[in-house]
Amino acid sequence: MFFSDVIKTEPDLSRLSHSVLQGYTCAVANEIGTERVQQLAKVMKRKNVQLGEDQLSCLVKMVTLNGIPNDLDSYPKDLLLFLSPSDYAATGSCRQYFANVGKANLDLLQRESSKRKQLLLEALACLKISGTQVNKENAEILGHLVCDLGEEYIRSSGGSLLTQLSQCESFQPDQEEAIKSVISSGNTTFGHPSVWSASTLNELSGLIPLFDHSILQKIPKNALTLWLKNFAHDSPLSREQLATIVEELLPSRHKRASGCPENKKITEAVLNNDLMPLDYTPEELRACLKNVSLKNHFSQILTYAFSNEQLVVLKEKLDEAYPDGYPASLIPRLAPLLTFTTVEEISKWKITSPDMLAALLELPLRNEQADALIKRYVALGNPLNATALNAIGRKHLCLLDATLLNMIDSNSLKLASLNPSACSQPTKDILYAKAKRAFSDQHHLPSYYLLIEPYLGGAPGVDLRALSKDNVNMTVHTLMKLRKDSLMSLTPAEVKGLLGENLDDLVKWQNKSPIREWIQTRKQTELDELGIALTGGTQEGYIIVVTPQFQPPSSAPLGTVAMMVHLLPALLLSFLMMT
């Protein structure tokens, strides 16, 4: 919101803060010119500013408007995701290009997007990888692109990909199976799991969440224990993932404990040791906690890597200590126990403030738990203010029903940052109407579009037609998320007005729904006037009949179904004469 005002008045771009630079917009970029945008992009690299896909797509257009700059390496690496090796040819080789792409944030592009798939194909061609075997040197060049290699590459490369795969955020099911197969075979530079050390586990720590019982049982227990002691603190693994290892180290058959063994008495020192889970079977833990008060230790020990069976014991102890309900200060610490927490229990929690709601909604809640939590918060008379809305909006906005949505005050919406694009159409409609009222006093300011853009999925056609006259430079992604009936009501000239500088991008999406359906309802002659080679419109001699697609009152707004009826004059005339 502040970017537009600041960028025009600040002579020294290096003085701009990280948060202001993150507000980069296409509209402002067009006003300040190519040279200043290039200076801005270099500052972004120095300050490690992370931009979104739409921002980078727009930035790369401005940076390369007058050709590819020779100092392309001075720009954010993420920009390279929106170029190609041929664009990079003037400043380096394709190997250098893909080495830099491999260090970029590949997740800016959707995993199944054609752009991301094309990058991988071009990288394999550049490195002359014709088969499915990738050596260690090429794996290092591919970097994050290794995360997109199919299971056949993983199986064929004999473990040379494991180090890079360990850096990946997620895998497809077939990739997971291939990784486990390669590791189990022992045909890697790391050897068979039975000879691994704590250092080996540290090097492959990103893959540990994939290890099932068949792999974990082969790894020496002393290596697992040493890794937990020396390396687990710095690993990316969650408490739950560490608990899987703890469970592997505990005896598989638990003897019923007649009492707490003398050498396992729980002392202050034991409670302060985060490796405590390794020393107690569930039965021993239950027996040894019998006469121990945990009231001053629950917050701490719930961060330890206890197995599920051990956590059940701790929840029993917690319920015993607080029969009338948990204290408010402890509730945000209950994440490990959520698996065993019912909706009925959540409906009794004392949620005393928006900040507390925000902390609780950061927990890994199931949808029904989050829904119960939000309703409990409201039932206690707490406000749906900006803090509460931002907390809800991160992951749970679409859970709100019409009753809760209508409780949102427009003034609170002014200070919140919501994105209802994944929600149902009724939710989008309600929030758009509220957002329009909330930002009505800024309707004639450039910042209005930035504020209203996340809510446009609920905008009627008349409001979109008004926006088409305001030079808003809407992205095609936003256009595709508009209400179906609203999009279908727009003329090609109005779509051109909305997209502005982004009009050329429409061609890339012309075969995707709902752009494809919109094109099919337009005359080809109208589409030709856009000058971007859109095809698929209605030819002369066709009539477009638009009929309403009736839906139940509670469903999305009326859509349209386009039927093309080709009138053949000669046949029609013959039919009339015969009649």
Coordinates of C-alpha atoms in Angstrom, one line a residue:
M1 CA 0.0 0.0 0.0
F2 CA 2.9 2.4 0.8
F3 CA 5.0 1.4 -2.2
S4 CA 3.4 3.8 -4.6
D5 CA 3.9 6.8 -2.5
V6 CA 7.4 6.0 -1.2
I7 CA 9.0 4.9 -4.5
K8 CA 8.2 8.3 -6.2
T9 CA 9.7 10.4 -3.5
E10 CA 12.8 8.4 -2.3
P11 CA 15.9 9.2 -4.4
D12 CA 18.1 6.5 -2.7
L13 CA 16.4 3.2 -3.3
S14 CA 18.8 1.4 -1.0
R15 CA 17.2 3.2 2.0
L16 CA 13.8 1.5 1.3
S17 CA 12.9 -1.1 4.0
H18 CA 12.4 -4.8 3.2
S19 CA 8.7 -4.5 3.9
V20 CA 8.2 -1.6 1.5
L21 CA 10.1 -3.3 -1.3
Q22 CA 7.8 -6.3 -0.9
G23 CA 4.9 -4.0 -1.9
Y24 CA 6.2 -3.8 -5.5
T25 CA 3.4 -3.5 -8.1
C26 CA 3.2 -3.5 -11.9
A27 CA 1.2 -0.3 -12.0
V28 CA 3.8 1.7 -10.2
A29 CA 6.7 0.1 -12.2
N30 CA 5.1 1.4 -15.4
E31 CA 5.2 5.0 -14.0
I32 CA 8.8 5.1 -12.8
G33 CA 10.5 3.7 -15.9
T34 CA 12.8 0.8 -16.8
E35 CA 16.1 2.2 -15.5
R36 CA 14.7 2.9 -12.0
V37 CA 13.0 -0.6 -11.9
Q38 CA 16.3 -2.2 -12.7
Q39 CA 17.9 -0.3 -9.8
L40 CA 15.1 -1.4 -7.6
A41 CA 15.5 -5.0 -8.6
K42 CA 19.2 -4.9 -7.6
V43 CA 18.3 -3.5 -4.2
M44 CA 15.8 -6.3 -3.8
K45 CA 18.6 -8.9 -4.4
R46 CA 20.9 -7.3 -1.9
K47 CA 18.2 -7.2 0.7
N48 CA 16.9 -10.7 -0.1
V49 CA 13.4 -9.5 -0.8
Q50 CA 11.0 -12.4 -1.5
L51 CA 8.3 -11.6 -4.2
G52 CA 5.3 -13.5 -5.4
E53 CA 4.9 -15.1 -8.8
D54 CA 2.8 -12.2 -10.2
Q55 CA 5.2 -9.6 -8.9
L56 CA 8.3 -11.4 -10.4
S57 CA 6.5 -12.0 -13.7
C58 CA 5.8 -8.3 -14.0
L59 CA 9.3 -7.3 -12.7
V60 CA 11.1 -9.4 -15.3
K61 CA 9.1 -7.7 -18.1
M62 CA 10.3 -4.3 -17.0
V63 CA 13.9 -5.4 -16.3
T64 CA 14.2 -6.9 -19.8
L65 CA 12.1 -4.3 -21.6
N66 CA 15.1 -3.0 -23.6
G67 CA 16.8 -6.3 -23.8
I68 CA 18.5 -8.7 -21.4
P69 CA 20.9 -6.7 -19.1
N70 CA 24.5 -7.9 -19.2
D71 CA 24.7 -7.8 -15.4
L72 CA 21.8 -10.3 -15.0
D73 CA 23.5 -12.0 -12.1
S74 CA 23.0 -8.8 -10.1
Y75 CA 19.3 -9.4 -10.1
P76 CA 17.3 -11.7 -7.8
K77 CA 17.8 -15.4 -8.8
D78 CA 14.0 -15.9 -8.7
L79 CA 13.7 -13.7 -11.8
L80 CA 15.5 -16.5 -13.8
L81 CA 12.4 -18.7 -13.4
F82 CA 10.6 -16.4 -15.8
L83 CA 13.4 -16.3 -18.4
S84 CA 14.9 -19.1 -20.6
P85 CA 18.4 -20.2 -21.4
S86 CA 18.3 -18.3 -24.7
D87 CA 17.6 -15.1 -22.7
Y88 CA 20.6 -15.8 -20.5
A89 CA 22.9 -16.5 -23.4
A90 CA 24.4 -13.0 -23.5
T91 CA 25.6 -13.2 -19.9
G92 CA 26.6 -16.9 -19.5
S93 CA 26.1 -20.5 -20.5
C94 CA 23.0 -22.6 -20.1
R95 CA 24.8 -24.6 -17.4
Q96 CA 25.4 -21.4 -15.4
Y97 CA 21.8 -20.4 -16.0
F98 CA 20.4 -23.7 -14.6
A99 CA 23.0 -23.7 -11.7
N100 CA 21.4 -20.3 -10.7
V101 CA 17.8 -21.6 -11.3
G102 CA 18.6 -24.5 -9.1
K103 CA 19.2 -22.1 -6.2
A104 CA 16.0 -20.1 -6.8
N105 CA 12.7 -20.6 -5.0
L106 CA 11.2 -23.2 -7.4
D107 CA 8.0 -23.3 -5.4
L108 CA 7.0 -19.9 -6.8
L109 CA 5.8 -22.0 -9.8
Q110 CA 3.1 -24.6 -9.2
R111 CA 4.6 -28.1 -9.3
E112 CA 2.3 -29.2 -12.2
S113 CA 2.6 -25.9 -14.2
S114 CA 3.8 -26.1 -17.8
K115 CA 6.5 -23.5 -17.0
R116 CA 8.1 -25.6 -14.3
K117 CA 7.9 -28.7 -16.3
Q118 CA 9.6 -26.9 -19.3
L119 CA 12.4 -25.7 -17.0
L120 CA 13.3 -29.3 -16.1
L121 CA 13.1 -30.5 -19.7
E122 CA 15.4 -27.6 -20.8
A123 CA 17.8 -28.3 -17.9
L124 CA 18.1 -32.0 -18.9
A125 CA 18.7 -31.0 -22.5
C126 CA 21.4 -28.4 -21.5
L127 CA 23.2 -31.0 -19.4
K128 CA 22.9 -33.6 -22.2
I129 CA 21.1 -36.1 -19.9
S130 CA 19.3 -38.3 -22.5
G131 CA 18.5 -41.2 -20.3
T132 CA 17.3 -41.4 -16.7
Q133 CA 20.8 -41.5 -15.0
V134 CA 22.0 -38.3 -13.3
N135 CA 25.5 -38.1 -12.0
K136 CA 26.5 -36.2 -8.8
E137 CA 28.0 -33.2 -10.7
N138 CA 24.8 -32.7 -12.7
A139 CA 22.7 -33.2 -9.6
E140 CA 24.6 -30.3 -8.0
I141 CA 23.9 -28.1 -11.0
L142 CA 20.2 -29.0 -11.0
G143 CA 19.8 -28.1 -7.4
H144 CA 16.2 -27.7 -6.5
L145 CA 15.1 -29.0 -9.9
V146 CA 16.1 -32.4 -8.7
C147 CA 12.9 -32.3 -6.6
D148 CA 10.9 -32.6 -9.8
L149 CA 12.7 -35.6 -11.3
G150 CA 10.5 -38.7 -11.6
E151 CA 10.9 -42.0 -9.8
E152 CA 12.7 -43.5 -12.8
Y153 CA 15.5 -41.0 -12.4
I154 CA 15.8 -41.6 -8.7
R155 CA 16.0 -45.4 -9.1
S156 CA 18.5 -45.2 -12.0
S157 CA 20.9 -42.7 -10.4
G158 CA 22.0 -45.0 -7.6
G159 CA 21.9 -42.6 -4.7
S160 CA 23.7 -39.7 -6.4
L161 CA 20.6 -37.6 -6.0
L162 CA 20.0 -38.2 -2.3
T163 CA 21.9 -35.1 -1.0
Q164 CA 19.9 -32.8 -3.2
L165 CA 16.6 -34.7 -2.5
S166 CA 17.2 -34.1 1.2
Q167 CA 16.7 -30.4 0.6
C168 CA 13.2 -30.9 -1.0
E169 CA 10.1 -29.6 0.8
S170 CA 7.8 -32.5 -0.4
F171 CA 7.6 -35.5 -2.7
Q172 CA 5.1 -37.3 -4.9
P173 CA 4.1 -40.8 -3.6
D174 CA 6.1 -42.5 -6.5
Q175 CA 9.2 -40.4 -5.6
E176 CA 8.9 -41.5 -1.9
E177 CA 8.7 -45.1 -2.9
A178 CA 11.7 -44.8 -5.2
I179 CA 13.8 -43.0 -2.5
K180 CA 13.0 -45.7 0.1
S181 CA 13.8 -48.4 -2.5
V182 CA 17.2 -46.9 -3.3
I183 CA 18.1 -46.4 0.4
S184 CA 17.0 -50.0 1.3
S185 CA 19.2 -51.4 -1.4
G186 CA 22.3 -49.9 0.0
N187 CA 23.5 -49.2 -3.5
T188 CA 24.5 -45.6 -2.6
T189 CA 27.6 -43.7 -1.5
F190 CA 26.2 -43.8 2.0
G191 CA 26.1 -47.6 2.0
H192 CA 23.5 -49.9 3.6
P193 CA 21.5 -48.3 6.5
S194 CA 23.0 -51.0 8.8
V195 CA 26.4 -49.2 8.6
W196 CA 25.1 -45.6 8.9
S197 CA 26.5 -43.3 11.6
A198 CA 25.0 -40.2 13.2
S199 CA 26.8 -38.1 10.6
T200 CA 25.1 -40.0 7.8
L201 CA 21.7 -39.3 9.3
N202 CA 22.6 -35.7 9.7
E203 CA 23.5 -35.4 6.0
L204 CA 20.2 -37.1 5.0
S205 CA 18.1 -35.5 7.7
G206 CA 15.6 -34.1 5.2
L207 CA 14.7 -37.6 4.1
I208 CA 14.2 -39.1 7.6
P209 CA 10.4 -38.4 7.5
L210 CA 10.2 -40.9 4.6
F211 CA 11.9 -43.7 6.6
D212 CA 9.4 -46.3 7.6
H213 CA 9.9 -49.1 10.1
S214 CA 11.7 -51.3 7.6
I215 CA 14.4 -48.7 7.2
L216 CA 14.6 -47.4 10.7
Q217 CA 15.0 -50.9 12.2
K218 CA 18.1 -51.5 10.1
I219 CA 19.9 -48.3 11.3
P220 CA 22.1 -49.0 14.4
K221 CA 20.2 -47.8 17.5
N222 CA 23.3 -46.1 18.8
A223 CA 23.5 -44.1 15.6
L224 CA 19.9 -43.0 16.0
T225 CA 20.4 -42.2 19.7
L226 CA 23.6 -40.2 19.0
W227 CA 21.9 -38.3 16.2
L228 CA 19.0 -37.4 18.5
K229 CA 21.5 -36.1 21.1
N230 CA 23.9 -34.2 18.9
F231 CA 22.0 -33.2 15.7
A232 CA 18.2 -33.3 16.2
H233 CA 18.1 -29.7 17.6
D234 CA 19.4 -28.3 14.3
S235 CA 17.4 -30.6 12.0
P236 CA 14.3 -29.5 10.1
L237 CA 12.3 -32.3 11.6
S238 CA 9.1 -31.6 13.6
R239 CA 8.5 -32.9 17.1
E240 CA 6.1 -35.5 15.5
Q241 CA 8.8 -36.7 13.1
L242 CA 11.4 -37.0 15.9
A243 CA 8.8 -39.0 17.9
T244 CA 8.8 -41.6 15.2
I245 CA 12.5 -42.2 15.8
V246 CA 11.9 -42.3 19.6
E247 CA 9.2 -44.9 19.1
E248 CA 11.7 -47.0 17.1
L249 CA 14.2 -46.9 19.9
L250 CA 11.7 -48.0 22.6
P251 CA 11.1 -51.7 23.3
S252 CA 8.5 -53.1 20.8
R253 CA 6.8 -55.0 23.6
H254 CA 6.0 -53.1 26.8
K255 CA 5.9 -55.1 30.0
R256 CA 3.3 -53.9 32.4
A257 CA 5.1 -51.9 35.1
S258 CA 4.2 -53.0 38.6
G259 CA 5.8 -49.8 39.9
C260 CA 8.4 -47.2 39.0
P261 CA 11.9 -48.8 38.7
E262 CA 14.3 -47.3 41.2
N263 CA 16.7 -46.1 38.6
K264 CA 13.9 -44.3 36.7
K265 CA 12.5 -42.0 39.4
I266 CA 11.5 -38.7 37.8
T267 CA 13.5 -35.8 39.2
E268 CA 13.8 -32.2 38.3
A269 CA 16.9 -33.1 36.2
V270 CA 14.9 -35.8 34.3
L271 CA 12.1 -33.3 33.6
N272 CA 14.6 -30.8 32.2
N273 CA 16.2 -33.4 29.8
D274 CA 14.6 -33.3 26.3
L275 CA 15.8 -36.9 25.7
M276 CA 13.5 -38.0 28.6
P277 CA 11.2 -39.9 26.1
L278 CA 14.0 -42.4 25.3
D279 CA 14.2 -43.6 28.9
Y280 CA 10.5 -44.6 29.5
T281 CA 8.1 -47.0 28.0
P282 CA 4.5 -45.8 28.2
E283 CA 3.9 -48.1 31.2
E284 CA 7.0 -46.9 33.0
L285 CA 6.0 -43.3 32.3
R286 CA 2.6 -43.9 33.8
A287 CA 4.0 -45.6 36.9
C288 CA 6.8 -43.0 37.5
L289 CA 4.5 -40.0 37.1
K290 CA 2.0 -41.3 39.6
N291 CA 3.1 -39.1 42.5
V292 CA 4.8 -36.3 40.5
S293 CA 3.3 -32.9 39.9
L294 CA 3.8 -31.6 36.4
K295 CA 1.9 -28.3 36.8
N296 CA 5.2 -26.3 36.4
H297 CA 6.6 -28.6 33.7
F298 CA 3.7 -29.3 31.2
S299 CA 4.7 -26.4 28.9
Q300 CA 8.2 -27.6 28.7
I301 CA 7.9 -31.4 28.4
L302 CA 5.1 -31.2 25.7
T303 CA 7.9 -30.0 23.4
Y304 CA 9.8 -33.3 23.8
A305 CA 9.6 -36.0 21.2
F306 CA 7.2 -38.3 23.1
S307 CA 5.6 -41.1 21.1
N308 CA 1.8 -41.2 20.8
E309 CA 1.4 -43.9 23.5
Q310 CA 3.5 -41.7 25.8
L311 CA 1.4 -38.7 25.0
V312 CA -1.7 -40.5 26.0
V313 CA -0.1 -40.9 29.4
L314 CA 0.7 -37.2 29.6
K315 CA -2.9 -36.3 28.6
E316 CA -4.2 -38.5 31.4
K317 CA -1.9 -36.6 33.8
L318 CA -3.0 -33.3 32.4
D319 CA -6.7 -34.1 32.8
E320 CA -6.0 -35.3 36.4
A321 CA -4.2 -32.1 37.2
Y322 CA -6.9 -29.8 35.8
P323 CA -10.3 -31.5 36.1
D324 CA -12.2 -28.2 35.7
G325 CA -10.5 -27.2 32.5
Y326 CA -7.0 -26.3 31.3
P327 CA -5.5 -22.9 32.3
A328 CA -5.5 -20.3 29.5
S329 CA -1.7 -20.1 29.6
L330 CA -1.3 -23.8 28.8
I331 CA -3.8 -24.1 26.0
P332 CA -1.5 -22.8 23.2
R333 CA 1.0 -25.5 24.2
L334 CA -1.3 -28.4 23.6
A335 CA -0.4 -29.1 19.9
P336 CA 1.1 -32.5 20.6
L337 CA -2.1 -33.6 22.3
L338 CA -4.5 -32.5 19.5
T339 CA -4.7 -36.0 18.1
F340 CA -6.4 -37.1 21.3
T341 CA -8.5 -33.9 21.9
T342 CA -12.2 -34.0 21.0
V343 CA -14.3 -31.2 19.7
E344 CA -16.3 -31.3 23.0
E345 CA -13.1 -30.6 24.9
I346 CA -12.2 -27.7 22.7
S347 CA -15.7 -26.2 23.2
K348 CA -14.8 -25.8 26.9
W349 CA -11.5 -24.0 26.4
K350 CA -11.2 -20.5 27.9
I351 CA -10.2 -18.4 24.9
T352 CA -9.8 -15.0 26.3
S353 CA -8.4 -12.8 23.6
P354 CA -7.8 -12.4 19.8
D355 CA -4.1 -13.0 20.4
M356 CA -4.8 -16.3 22.1
L357 CA -7.1 -17.3 19.2
A358 CA -4.2 -16.4 16.8
A359 CA -1.8 -18.6 18.8
L360 CA -4.2 -21.5 18.9
L361 CA -5.0 -21.3 15.1
E362 CA -1.3 -21.8 14.4
L363 CA -1.6 -25.3 15.9
P364 CA -2.1 -28.3 13.4
L365 CA -5.8 -28.4 13.9
R366 CA -8.2 -30.6 11.9
N367 CA -11.0 -28.6 10.2
E368 CA -13.6 -29.7 12.8
Q369 CA -11.3 -28.6 15.6
A370 CA -10.6 -25.2 14.1
D371 CA -14.3 -24.7 13.5
A372 CA -15.1 -25.5 17.1
L373 CA -12.3 -23.2 18.3
I374 CA -13.6 -20.2 16.3
K375 CA -17.2 -20.8 17.4
R376 CA -16.1 -21.1 21.0
Y377 CA -14.1 -17.8 20.7
V378 CA -17.2 -16.0 19.4
A379 CA -19.5 -17.6 21.8
L380 CA -17.5 -16.2 24.7
G381 CA -18.2 -12.7 23.4
N382 CA -14.8 -12.0 21.8
P383 CA -14.7 -9.7 18.7
L384 CA -13.9 -10.6 15.1
N385 CA -11.4 -7.8 14.9
A386 CA -8.4 -7.5 12.6
T387 CA -6.2 -9.7 14.8
A388 CA -8.8 -12.4 14.9
L389 CA -9.5 -12.1 11.2
N390 CA -5.9 -12.3 10.2
A391 CA -5.5 -15.4 12.4
I392 CA -8.5 -17.1 10.9
G393 CA -7.7 -16.0 7.3
R394 CA -4.3 -17.8 7.2
K395 CA -5.8 -21.2 6.9
H396 CA -9.4 -21.3 8.2
L397 CA -11.3 -18.4 6.5
C398 CA -13.4 -20.8 4.4
L399 CA -14.7 -22.5 7.5
L400 CA -16.8 -19.4 8.5
D401 CA -20.5 -19.8 7.8
A402 CA -22.8 -16.9 6.8
T403 CA -23.7 -16.1 10.4
L404 CA -20.0 -15.6 11.4
L405 CA -19.2 -13.7 8.1
N406 CA -22.0 -11.3 8.7
M407 CA -20.7 -10.5 12.1
I408 CA -17.5 -9.1 10.6
D409 CA -17.4 -5.3 10.9
S410 CA -16.2 -3.4 7.8
N411 CA -13.9 -1.3 9.8
S412 CA -12.1 -4.5 11.0
L413 CA -11.8 -5.6 7.5
K414 CA -9.8 -2.5 6.7
L415 CA -7.0 -3.6 8.9
A416 CA -7.1 -7.3 8.0
S417 CA -5.4 -9.1 5.1
L418 CA -7.7 -11.9 3.8
N419 CA -7.8 -13.9 0.6
P420 CA -11.1 -15.8 0.1
S421 CA -10.1 -17.1 -3.4
A422 CA -10.3 -20.7 -2.3
C423 CA -13.7 -20.3 -0.5
S424 CA -17.2 -21.0 -1.7
Q425 CA -19.0 -18.5 -3.9
P426 CA -21.4 -17.3 -1.1
T427 CA -18.4 -16.6 1.1
K428 CA -16.7 -14.6 -1.7
D429 CA -19.9 -12.6 -2.3
I430 CA -20.4 -11.7 1.3
L431 CA -16.7 -10.6 1.8
Y432 CA -16.6 -8.6 -1.4
A433 CA -19.7 -6.6 -0.4
K434 CA -18.1 -5.9 3.0
A435 CA -14.7 -5.1 1.5
K436 CA -16.3 -2.7 -1.0
R437 CA -17.9 -0.8 1.9
A438 CA -14.8 -0.9 3.9
F439 CA -12.6 0.7 1.2
S440 CA -15.3 3.0 -0.3
D441 CA -13.5 6.1 0.9
Q442 CA -10.5 5.2 -1.2
H443 CA -12.4 4.3 -4.3
H444 CA -10.8 7.0 -6.4
L445 CA -7.2 6.4 -5.1
P446 CA -4.6 4.1 -6.8
S447 CA -4.4 2.0 -3.6
Y448 CA -8.1 1.0 -3.9
Y449 CA -7.4 -1.8 -6.4
L450 CA -4.6 -3.2 -4.3
L451 CA -7.0 -3.4 -1.3
I452 CA -10.0 -4.8 -3.2
E453 CA -8.1 -7.2 -5.5
P454 CA -8.2 -10.2 -3.1
Y455 CA -12.0 -10.0 -2.8
L456 CA -12.8 -9.6 -6.6
G457 CA -13.9 -13.3 -6.8
G458 CA -17.3 -12.0 -5.4
A459 CA -17.5 -8.8 -7.6
P460 CA -20.5 -8.4 -9.9
G461 CA -20.0 -7.5 -13.6
V462 CA -21.0 -3.9 -13.1
D463 CA -18.2 -3.3 -10.7
L464 CA -15.6 -5.0 -12.9
R465 CA -16.7 -2.8 -15.8
A466 CA -16.1 0.2 -13.7
L467 CA -12.6 -1.1 -12.8
S468 CA -11.8 -1.6 -16.5
K469 CA -11.6 2.2 -16.8
D470 CA -9.1 2.7 -14.0
N471 CA -5.9 1.3 -15.5
V472 CA -5.6 -1.4 -12.8
N473 CA -3.4 -3.9 -14.7
M474 CA -5.1 -7.0 -13.4
T475 CA -3.2 -10.3 -13.7
V476 CA -4.7 -13.2 -15.7
H477 CA -4.6 -15.2 -12.4
T478 CA -7.0 -12.8 -10.9
L479 CA -9.1 -12.7 -14.0
M480 CA -9.5 -16.5 -13.9
K481 CA -10.7 -16.3 -10.3
L482 CA -13.6 -13.9 -11.0
R483 CA -17.2 -15.0 -10.6
K484 CA -18.1 -17.1 -13.7
D485 CA -21.2 -15.0 -14.5
S486 CA -19.3 -11.8 -14.1
L487 CA -16.4 -12.9 -16.4
M488 CA -18.9 -14.0 -19.0
S489 CA -20.6 -10.7 -19.0
L490 CA -17.4 -8.8 -19.9
T491 CA -16.7 -7.7 -23.5
P492 CA -13.2 -8.1 -25.0
A493 CA -12.7 -4.3 -24.7
E494 CA -13.5 -4.5 -21.0
V495 CA -11.1 -7.4 -20.4
K496 CA -8.5 -5.4 -22.2
G497 CA -9.2 -2.5 -19.9
L498 CA -8.8 -4.7 -16.8
L499 CA -5.6 -6.5 -17.9
G500 CA -3.8 -3.4 -19.3
E501 CA -0.1 -4.3 -19.4
N502 CA -0.9 -7.9 -18.8
L503 CA -3.1 -8.4 -21.9
D504 CA -0.5 -10.5 -23.8
D505 CA -0.6 -13.1 -21.0
L506 CA -4.1 -14.0 -21.9
V507 CA -2.8 -16.0 -24.9
K508 CA -1.0 -18.4 -22.6
W509 CA -4.3 -19.2 -20.8
Q510 CA -6.7 -19.3 -23.7
N511 CA -7.1 -23.0 -23.5
K512 CA -7.8 -23.1 -19.8
S513 CA -11.1 -22.8 -18.1
P514 CA -12.8 -20.3 -17.6
I515 CA -10.9 -18.2 -20.2
R516 CA -11.7 -20.9 -22.8
E517 CA -15.4 -20.6 -22.1
W518 CA -15.3 -16.8 -22.2
I519 CA -13.5 -16.9 -25.6
Q520 CA -16.1 -19.3 -27.0
T521 CA -18.9 -16.8 -26.2
R522 CA -17.2 -13.9 -28.0
K523 CA -17.2 -13.1 -31.7
Q524 CA -13.9 -13.8 -33.3
T525 CA -13.9 -10.4 -34.9
E526 CA -14.0 -8.8 -31.5
L527 CA -11.2 -11.0 -30.2
D528 CA -9.1 -10.1 -33.3
E529 CA -9.4 -6.4 -32.3
L530 CA -7.3 -7.2 -29.2
G531 CA -4.3 -7.9 -31.5
I532 CA -2.9 -10.8 -29.4
A533 CA -3.9 -13.7 -31.7
L534 CA -6.7 -15.2 -29.5
T535 CA -8.5 -18.0 -31.3
G536 CA -11.7 -20.0 -30.7
G537 CA -14.3 -17.3 -30.8
T538 CA -17.6 -17.5 -32.7
Q539 CA -17.4 -17.1 -36.4
E540 CA -19.8 -14.9 -38.4
G541 CA -23.0 -16.8 -39.2
Y542 CA -23.4 -18.1 -35.6
I543 CA -25.8 -16.9 -33.0
I544 CA -24.8 -17.1 -29.3
V545 CA -27.8 -17.9 -27.1
V546 CA -27.0 -17.4 -23.4
T547 CA -29.3 -19.2 -21.1
P548 CA -29.3 -19.1 -17.3
Q549 CA -28.1 -22.2 -15.5
F550 CA -30.5 -22.3 -12.6
Q551 CA -29.1 -23.5 -9.3
P552 CA -30.5 -23.9 -5.8
P553 CA -30.8 -20.6 -3.8
S554 CA -27.8 -21.5 -1.5
S555 CA -25.3 -22.3 -4.3
A556 CA -23.1 -20.1 -6.4
P557 CA -24.6 -17.2 -8.5
L558 CA -26.2 -17.9 -11.8
G559 CA -23.7 -19.1 -14.4
T560 CA -24.2 -19.0 -18.1
V561 CA -24.3 -21.8 -20.7
A562 CA -23.4 -20.7 -24.2
M563 CA -25.0 -22.6 -27.1
M564 CA -23.9 -22.0 -30.7
V565 CA -26.5 -22.6 -33.4
H566 CA -25.3 -22.4 -36.9
L567 CA -28.0 -21.1 -39.2
L568 CA -27.7 -22.5 -42.7
P569 CA -29.7 -20.0 -44.9
A570 CA -30.4 -22.4 -47.8
L571 CA -31.7 -25.2 -45.6
L572 CA -33.9 -22.8 -43.6
L573 CA -35.4 -21.4 -46.8
S574 CA -36.1 -24.9 -48.1
F575 CA -37.8 -25.8 -44.9
L576 CA -40.0 -22.7 -45.0
M577 CA -41.0 -23.4 -48.6
M578 CA -42.0 -27.0 -47.8
T579 CA -44.0 -25.8 -44.8

